[in-house]
PDB file of C-alpha atoms in Angstrom:
ATOM      1  CA  MET Y 244     112.242  61.447  38.872  1.00  0.00           C
ATOM      2  CA  ASN Y 245     108.761  62.312  37.617  1.00  0.00           C
ATOM      3  CA  SER Y 246     109.814  60.822  34.284  1.00  0.00           C
ATOM      4  CA  ILE Y 247     110.551  57.427  35.767  1.00  0.00           C
ATOM      5  CA  LYS Y 248     107.779  54.942  34.827  1.00  0.00           C
ATOM      6  CA  PHE Y 249     107.750  51.151  34.931  1.00  0.00           C
ATOM      7  CA  ASN Y 250     105.929  49.408  32.226  1.00  0.00           C
ATOM      8  CA  HIS Y 251     106.475  45.983  33.742  1.00  0.00           C
ATOM      9  CA  LEU Y 252     107.448  44.562  37.086  1.00  0.00           C
ATOM     10  CA  PRO Y 253     111.015  43.337  37.663  1.00  0.00           C
ATOM     11  CA  HIS Y 254     109.603  40.095  39.133  1.00  0.00           C
ATOM     12  CA  GLU Y 255     106.266  38.357  38.929  1.00  0.00           C
ATOM     13  CA  ILE Y 256     105.213  39.039  42.509  1.00  0.00           C
ATOM     14  CA  CYS Y 257     107.834  41.515  43.874  1.00  0.00           C
ATOM     15  CA  ARG Y 258     107.638  40.281  47.418  1.00  0.00           C
ATOM     16  CA  ILE Y 259     109.990  42.787  49.261  1.00  0.00           C
ATOM     17  CA  THR Y 260     112.254  40.962  51.796  1.00  0.00           C
ATOM     18  CA  SER Y 261     114.536  43.943  52.582  1.00  0.00           C
ATOM     19  CA  PRO Y 262     113.612  47.586  51.852  1.00  0.00           C
ATOM     20  CA  PHE Y 263     115.667  50.561  50.767  1.00  0.00           C
ATOM     21  CA  GLY Y 264     117.685  52.376  53.413  1.00  0.00           C
ATOM     22  CA  TYR Y 265     119.574  51.689  56.635  1.00  0.00           C
ATOM     23  CA  ARG Y 266     119.508  48.083  57.852  1.00  0.00           C
ATOM     24  CA  ILE Y 267     121.533  45.524  59.650  1.00  0.00           C
ATOM     25  CA  ASN Y 268     123.733  43.942  56.892  1.00  0.00           C
ATOM     26  CA  PRO Y 269     122.690  40.235  56.754  1.00  0.00           C
ATOM     27  CA  ILE Y 270     126.222  39.187  55.663  1.00  0.00           C
ATOM     28  CA  ILE Y 271     128.589  41.041  57.836  1.00  0.00           C
ATOM     29  CA  GLY Y 272     126.262  42.073  60.594  1.00  0.00           C
ATOM     30  CA  ALA Y 273     127.010  45.926  60.334  1.00  0.00           C
ATOM     31  CA  LYS Y 274     124.152  47.797  62.122  1.00  0.00           C
ATOM     32  CA  SER Y 275     124.327  50.962  60.017  1.00  0.00           C
ATOM     33  CA  SER Y 276     124.600  49.584  56.645  1.00  0.00           C
ATOM     34  CA  PHE Y 277     122.794  51.386  53.779  1.00  0.00           C
ATOM     35  CA  HIS Y 278     120.922  49.184  51.419  1.00  0.00           C
ATOM     36  CA  GLN Y 279     121.162  50.851  48.009  1.00  0.00           C
ATOM     37  CA  GLY Y 280     118.166  49.104  46.564  1.00  0.00           C
ATOM     38  CA  ILE Y 281     115.508  46.549  47.542  1.00  0.00           C
ATOM     39  CA  ASP Y 282     115.626  42.811  47.876  1.00  0.00           C
ATOM     40  CA  ILE Y 283     112.821  40.761  46.224  1.00  0.00           C
ATOM     41  CA  GLY Y 284     112.246  37.205  47.323  1.00  0.00           C
ATOM     42  CA  ALA Y 285     111.700  34.115  45.259  1.00  0.00           C
ATOM     43  CA  ILE Y 286     108.078  32.941  44.420  1.00  0.00           C
ATOM     44  CA  LYS Y 287     109.052  29.869  46.394  1.00  0.00           C
ATOM     45  CA  ALA Y 288     111.328  31.016  49.205  1.00  0.00           C
ATOM     46  CA  GLY Y 289     114.985  30.081  48.614  1.00  0.00           C
ATOM     47  CA  VAL Y 290     114.425  28.441  45.215  1.00  0.00           C
ATOM     48  CA  GLU Y 291     116.364  30.003  42.263  1.00  0.00           C
ATOM     49  CA  GLY Y 292     115.280  30.324  38.762  1.00  0.00           C
ATOM     50  CA  ASP Y 293     112.489  32.918  38.871  1.00  0.00           C
ATOM     51  CA  LYS Y 294     112.271  35.098  35.662  1.00  0.00           C
ATOM     52  CA  LEU Y 295     113.515  38.666  35.948  1.00  0.00           C
ATOM     53  CA  PHE Y 296     112.053  41.282  33.670  1.00  0.00           C
ATOM     54  CA  ALA Y 297     113.017  44.686  32.142  1.00  0.00           C
ATOM     55  CA  VAL Y 298     110.832  47.363  33.712  1.00  0.00           C
ATOM     56  CA  ALA Y 299     110.964  49.593  30.569  1.00  0.00           C
ATOM     57  CA  ASN Y 300     112.574  49.720  27.167  1.00  0.00           C
ATOM     58  CA  GLY Y 301     116.283  50.224  27.368  1.00  0.00           C
ATOM     59  CA  VAL Y 302     119.848  49.247  26.501  1.00  0.00           C
ATOM     60  CA  VAL Y 303     122.235  47.035  28.474  1.00  0.00           C
ATOM     61  CA  VAL Y 304     125.171  49.254  29.455  1.00  0.00           C
ATOM     62  CA  TYR Y 305     127.173  47.028  31.916  1.00  0.00           C
ATOM     63  CA  THR Y 306     127.328  43.308  32.920  1.00  0.00           C
ATOM     64  CA  ALA Y 307     129.824  41.802  35.355  1.00  0.00           C
ATOM     65  CA  PHE Y 308     130.483  39.111  38.003  1.00  0.00           C
ATOM     66  CA  MET Y 309     131.328  40.444  41.469  1.00  0.00           C
ATOM     67  CA  ALA Y 310     132.355  37.354  43.523  1.00  0.00           C
ATOM     68  CA  SER Y 311     132.823  38.917  47.024  1.00  0.00           C
ATOM     69  CA  LYS Y 312     130.786  37.115  49.644  1.00  0.00           C
ATOM     70  CA  GLU Y 313     130.715  40.393  51.705  1.00  0.00           C
ATOM     71  CA  TYR Y 314     129.748  43.028  49.200  1.00  0.00           C
ATOM     72  CA  GLY Y 315     129.581  41.319  45.807  1.00  0.00           C
ATOM     73  CA  TYR Y 316     126.614  41.637  43.463  1.00  0.00           C
ATOM     74  CA  GLY Y 317     127.429  38.225  41.932  1.00  0.00           C
ATOM     75  CA  TYR Y 318     126.149  38.172  38.362  1.00  0.00           C
ATOM     76  CA  PHE Y 319     124.623  41.599  37.613  1.00  0.00           C
ATOM     77  CA  VAL Y 320     123.410  43.794  34.818  1.00  0.00           C
ATOM     78  CA  ILE Y 321     122.763  47.503  34.443  1.00  0.00           C
ATOM     79  CA  ILE Y 322     120.144  48.754  31.985  1.00  0.00           C
ATOM     80  CA  GLN Y 323     119.786  52.271  30.760  1.00  0.00           C
ATOM     81  CA  HIS Y 324     116.159  53.427  30.243  1.00  0.00           C
ATOM     82  CA  LYS Y 325     114.907  56.767  29.309  1.00  0.00           C
ATOM     83  CA  GLY Y 326     116.035  59.025  32.093  1.00  0.00           C
ATOM     84  CA  PHE Y 327     117.078  56.269  34.577  1.00  0.00           C
ATOM     85  CA  CYS Y 328     119.004  53.082  35.115  1.00  0.00           C
ATOM     86  CA  THR Y 329     118.193  49.784  36.728  1.00  0.00           C
ATOM     87  CA  LEU Y 330     120.386  47.215  38.262  1.00  0.00           C
ATOM     88  CA  TYR Y 331     119.700  43.496  38.746  1.00  0.00           C
ATOM     89  CA  ALA Y 332     122.087  41.595  41.058  1.00  0.00           C
ATOM     90  CA  HIS Y 333     122.667  38.020  42.458  1.00  0.00           C
ATOM     91  CA  MET Y 334     121.435  36.476  39.120  1.00  0.00           C
ATOM     92  CA  LYS Y 335     122.282  32.856  38.293  1.00  0.00           C
ATOM     93  CA  GLY Y 336     124.180  33.980  35.317  1.00  0.00           C
ATOM     94  CA  LEU Y 337     124.311  36.546  32.404  1.00  0.00           C
ATOM     95  CA  ILE Y 338     121.939  36.027  29.434  1.00  0.00           C
ATOM     96  CA  VAL Y 339     122.150  39.646  28.061  1.00  0.00           C
ATOM     97  CA  LYS Y 340     125.104  41.533  26.549  1.00  0.00           C
ATOM     98  CA  VAL Y 341     126.357  45.088  26.703  1.00  0.00           C
ATOM     99  CA  ASN Y 342     124.657  47.275  23.935  1.00  0.00           C
ATOM    100  CA  GLN Y 343     121.790  44.828  23.622  1.00  0.00           C
ATOM    101  CA  GLU Y 344     118.396  46.618  23.214  1.00  0.00           C
ATOM    102  CA  ILE Y 345     115.852  45.467  25.743  1.00  0.00           C
ATOM    103  CA  LYS Y 346     112.100  45.751  25.603  1.00  0.00           C
ATOM    104  CA  ALA Y 347     109.778  46.149  28.638  1.00  0.00           C
ATOM    105  CA  GLY Y 348     108.817  42.683  29.987  1.00  0.00           C
ATOM    106  CA  GLN Y 349     111.737  41.028  28.338  1.00  0.00           C
ATOM    107  CA  ILE Y 350     113.618  38.491  30.412  1.00  0.00           C
ATOM    108  CA  VAL Y 351     117.013  39.830  31.477  1.00  0.00           C
ATOM    109  CA  GLY Y 352     117.994  37.064  33.713  1.00  0.00           C
ATOM    110  CA  TYR Y 353     117.135  34.456  36.315  1.00  0.00           C
ATOM    111  CA  MET Y 354     117.036  34.783  40.160  1.00  0.00           C
ATOM    112  CA  GLY Y 355     120.034  33.329  41.816  1.00  0.00           C
ATOM    113  CA  SER Y 356     122.062  33.630  44.902  1.00  0.00           C
ATOM    114  CA  THR Y 357     125.554  34.596  43.570  1.00  0.00           C
ATOM    115  CA  GLY Y 358     127.905  37.021  45.363  1.00  0.00           C
ATOM    116  CA  ALA Y 359     126.890  38.401  48.770  1.00  0.00           C
ATOM    117  CA  SER Y 360     123.767  36.475  49.186  1.00  0.00           C
ATOM    118  CA  THR Y 361     122.197  34.294  51.872  1.00  0.00           C
ATOM    119  CA  ALA Y 362     119.411  32.875  49.674  1.00  0.00           C
ATOM    120  CA  ALA Y 363     117.839  33.158  46.222  1.00  0.00           C
ATOM    121  CA  HIS Y 364     116.624  36.764  45.769  1.00  0.00           C
ATOM    122  CA  LEU Y 365     116.879  39.720  43.353  1.00  0.00           C
ATOM    123  CA  HIS Y 366     118.710  42.885  44.626  1.00  0.00           C
ATOM    124  CA  PHE Y 367     117.143  45.649  42.506  1.00  0.00           C
ATOM    125  CA  GLU Y 368     118.297  49.304  42.158  1.00  0.00           C
ATOM    126  CA  VAL Y 369     117.112  52.369  40.407  1.00  0.00           C
ATOM    127  CA  GLN Y 370     119.181  55.624  39.727  1.00  0.00           C
ATOM    128  CA  PRO Y 371     117.778  58.696  37.941  1.00  0.00           C
ATOM    129  CA  ILE Y 372     120.830  59.205  35.669  1.00  0.00           C
ATOM    130  CA  GLU Y 373     122.116  58.806  32.178  1.00  0.00           C
ATOM    131  CA  TYR Y 374     124.718  56.149  32.480  1.00  0.00           C
ATOM    132  CA  LYS Y 375     128.282  57.098  31.666  1.00  0.00           C
ATOM    133  CA  SER Y 376     130.547  54.629  33.445  1.00  0.00           C
ATOM    134  CA  TYR Y 377     130.350  52.195  36.434  1.00  0.00           C
ATOM    135  CA  ALA Y 378     132.535  54.552  38.398  1.00  0.00           C
ATOM    136  CA  GLN Y 379     129.911  57.274  38.007  1.00  0.00           C
ATOM    137  CA  TYR Y 380     127.138  54.853  38.917  1.00  0.00           C
ATOM    138  CA  ILE Y 381     128.726  53.786  42.232  1.00  0.00           C
ATOM    139  CA  THR Y 382     129.739  57.439  43.207  1.00  0.00           C
ATOM    140  CA  PRO Y 383     129.400  57.722  46.958  1.00  0.00           C
ATOM    141  CA  GLU Y 384     128.220  60.840  48.872  1.00  0.00           C
ATOM    142  CA  ASN Y 385     128.456  60.728  52.756  1.00  0.00           C
ATOM    143  CA  GLY Y 386     128.694  56.971  52.606  1.00  0.00           C
ATOM    144  CA  ILE Y 387     125.615  56.526  50.435  1.00  0.00           C
ATOM    145  CA  ARG Y 388     125.376  55.935  46.733  1.00  0.00           C
ATOM    146  CA  LYS Y 389     125.000  59.529  45.361  1.00  0.00           C
ATOM    147  CA  TYR Y 390     122.152  58.745  42.860  1.00  0.00           C
ATOM    148  CA  ALA Y 391     120.441  55.736  44.562  1.00  0.00           C
ATOM    149  CA  ILE Y 392     116.702  56.099  45.084  1.00  0.00           C
ATOM    150  CA  ASP Y 393     114.015  53.744  46.408  1.00  0.00           C
ATOM    151  CA  PRO Y 394     112.627  51.511  43.632  1.00  0.00           C
ATOM    152  CA  TYR Y 395     109.489  50.637  45.570  1.00  0.00           C
ATOM    153  CA  PRO Y 396     107.264  53.616  44.775  1.00  0.00           C
ATOM    154  CA  PHE Y 397     107.759  52.913  41.115  1.00  0.00           C
ATOM    155  CA  ILE Y 398     106.632  49.324  41.613  1.00  0.00           C
ATOM    156  CA  GLU Y 399     103.607  50.593  43.463  1.00  0.00           C
ATOM    157  CA  ASP Y 400     102.802  53.177  40.820  1.00  0.00           C
ATOM    158  CA  PHE Y 401     102.897  50.432  38.159  1.00  0.00           C
ATOM    159  CA  ARG Y 402     100.415  48.219  40.244  1.00  0.00           C
ATOM    160  CA  LYS Y 403      98.156  51.139  40.777  1.00  0.00           C
ATOM    161  CA  ARG Y 404      97.959  51.898  37.101  1.00  0.00           C
ATOM    162  CA  LYS Y 405      97.235  48.372  36.239  1.00  0.00           C
ATOM    163  CA  LYS Y 406      94.564  48.053  38.906  1.00  0.00           C
ATOM    164  CA  GLU Y 407      92.892  51.131  37.396  1.00  0.00           C
ATOM    165  CA  GLY Y 408      92.818  49.491  34.047  1.00  0.00           C
ATOM    166  CA  LEU Y 409      95.416  51.679  32.369  1.00  0.00           C
ATOM    167  CA  ASP Y 410      97.664  50.193  29.586  1.00  0.00           C
ATOM    168  CA  VAL Y 411      95.582  47.040  29.571  1.00  0.00           C
ATOM    169  CA  ALA Y 412      95.931  46.436  25.802  1.00  0.00           C
ATOM    170  CA  ASN Y 413      99.685  47.054  25.921  1.00  0.00           C
ATOM    171  CA  GLU Y 414     100.098  44.516  28.766  1.00  0.00           C
ATOM    172  CA  ILE Y 415      98.079  41.748  27.136  1.00  0.00           C
ATOM    173  CA  VAL Y 416      99.648  41.944  23.707  1.00  0.00           C
ATOM    174  CA  ARG Y 417     103.137  41.313  25.136  1.00  0.00           C
ATOM    175  CA  TYR Y 418     102.135  37.651  25.762  1.00  0.00           C
ATOM    176  CA  LYS Y 419     101.070  34.943  23.287  1.00  0.00           C
ATOM    177  CA  ASN Y 420      99.293  32.943  25.935  1.00  0.00           C
ATOM    178  CA  ILE Y 421      97.836  33.611  29.395  1.00  0.00           C
ATOM    179  CA  SER Y 422     100.346  31.099  31.040  1.00  0.00           C
ATOM    180  CA  GLU Y 423     103.156  33.396  29.983  1.00  0.00           C
ATOM    181  CA  MET Y 424     101.702  36.435  31.785  1.00  0.00           C
ATOM    182  CA  PRO Y 425     102.879  37.361  35.378  1.00  0.00           C
ATOM    183  CA  VAL Y 426     100.873  35.411  37.903  1.00  0.00           C
ATOM    184  CA  TRP Y 427      99.148  38.433  39.331  1.00  0.00           C
ATOM    185  CA  TYR Y 428      97.773  39.365  35.878  1.00  0.00           C
ATOM    186  CA  GLN Y 429      96.496  35.920  35.099  1.00  0.00           C
ATOM    187  CA  THR Y 430      94.016  36.221  37.971  1.00  0.00           C
ATOM    188  CA  GLU Y 431      92.586  39.376  36.461  1.00  0.00           C
ATOM    189  CA  ILE Y 432      92.163  37.724  32.945  1.00  0.00           C
ATOM    190  CA  LYS Y 433      90.515  34.623  34.506  1.00  0.00           C
ATOM    191  CA  GLU Y 434      88.000  36.917  36.227  1.00  0.00           C
ATOM    192  CA  LEU Y 435      87.027  38.389  32.869  1.00  0.00           C
ATOM    193  CA  VAL Y 436      86.481  34.772  31.584  1.00  0.00           C
ATOM    194  CA  ASN Y 437      84.257  34.051  34.486  1.00  0.00           C
ATOM    195  CA  LYS Y 438      82.214  37.187  33.796  1.00  0.00           C
ATOM    196  CA  GLY Y 439      81.825  36.146  30.190  1.00  0.00           C
ATOM    197  CA  VAL Y 440      83.897  38.961  28.772  1.00  0.00           C
ATOM    198  CA  ILE Y 441      86.272  36.467  27.315  1.00  0.00           C
ATOM    199  CA  LYS Y 442      84.975  33.159  26.038  1.00  0.00           C
ATOM    200  CA  GLY Y 443      88.261  31.495  25.170  1.00  0.00           C
ATOM    201  CA  ASN Y 444      89.141  29.494  22.127  1.00  0.00           C
ATOM    202  CA  ASP Y 445      87.177  26.478  20.774  1.00  0.00           C
ATOM    203  CA  ASN Y 446      89.641  24.053  22.082  1.00  0.00           C
ATOM    204  CA  GLY Y 447      89.271  25.386  25.666  1.00  0.00           C
ATOM    205  CA  GLU Y 448      92.704  27.141  25.794  1.00  0.00           C
ATOM    206  CA  LEU Y 449      92.913  30.802  26.739  1.00  0.00           C
ATOM    207  CA  ASN Y 450      95.304  32.067  24.063  1.00  0.00           C
ATOM    208  CA  MET Y 451      95.172  35.771  23.837  1.00  0.00           C
ATOM    209  CA  THR Y 452      93.803  36.282  20.299  1.00  0.00           C
ATOM    210  CA  GLU Y 453      93.236  39.706  18.577  1.00  0.00           C
ATOM    211  CA  ASP Y 454      89.541  39.313  19.165  1.00  0.00           C
ATOM    212  CA  MET Y 455      90.111  38.835  22.843  1.00  0.00           C
ATOM    213  CA  VAL Y 456      92.412  41.785  23.106  1.00  0.00           C
ATOM    214  CA  ARG Y 457      89.744  43.979  21.473  1.00  0.00           C
ATOM    215  CA  THR Y 458      86.981  42.702  23.790  1.00  0.00           C
ATOM    216  CA  ILE Y 459      89.086  43.648  26.795  1.00  0.00           C
ATOM    217  CA  ILE Y 460      89.935  47.171  25.540  1.00  0.00           C
ATOM    218  CA  ILE Y 461      86.165  47.704  24.897  1.00  0.00           C
ATOM    219  CA  ALA Y 462      85.205  46.292  28.351  1.00  0.00           C
ATOM    220  CA  ASN Y 463      87.742  48.623  30.180  1.00  0.00           C
ATOM    221  CA  ARG Y 464      86.620  51.667  28.245  1.00  0.00           C
ATOM    222  CA  MET Y 465      82.989  50.936  29.176  1.00  0.00           C
ATOM    223  CA  ASP Y 466      83.998  50.626  32.918  1.00  0.00           C
ATOM    224  CA  LYS Y 467      85.781  53.930  32.732  1.00  0.00           C
ATOM    225  CA  SER Y 468      82.708  55.680  31.191  1.00  0.00           C
ATOM    226  CA  LYS Y 469      80.461  54.728  34.082  1.00  0.00           C
TER     227      LYS Y 469
END
């Protein structure tokens, strides 16, 4: 599990509405139901359509629609990354295909409320395995998914690394314009503008030009050297 590293968040804000572990099942009311992943709420509660992102480079290994209103994932996708898999469930539909190569930060779907869902949200899972089959993926052990682990620490690790200024250049160059960046990252870039680190373009827009990227890299290196 030490090899698991997110290079992007699965959702812009990652507001956790239901954690990993035992809980009361919101659909059937079971008191000892084990939640195999975490639920992430919509930016605007209950509203579908939020972008969902790949957390690392990988390959799509499974897509399906599970319609059950008690246990179904709805539209969901499993992505194999280096040393681990991620699963995105309850999406509005499928926009990726099996064997498709995926880059960190690429949109893999849109938040929905399909399958066993009471409102728009992302059910997100992580398993530290090399994917062989769906049967292997769902292998139970004492009533719990054998390989399921809590995704939240990896989200927090990503946030910590970004806060410390690591991988800043890699994060910026993924986006052509600040408006395409995750909401939480836009705030940091705008602060750099206010400090005069980034002056913006002549037309007033804040497009991330090569010169701006270089300036940010230099600024972060100077901060680390203090």
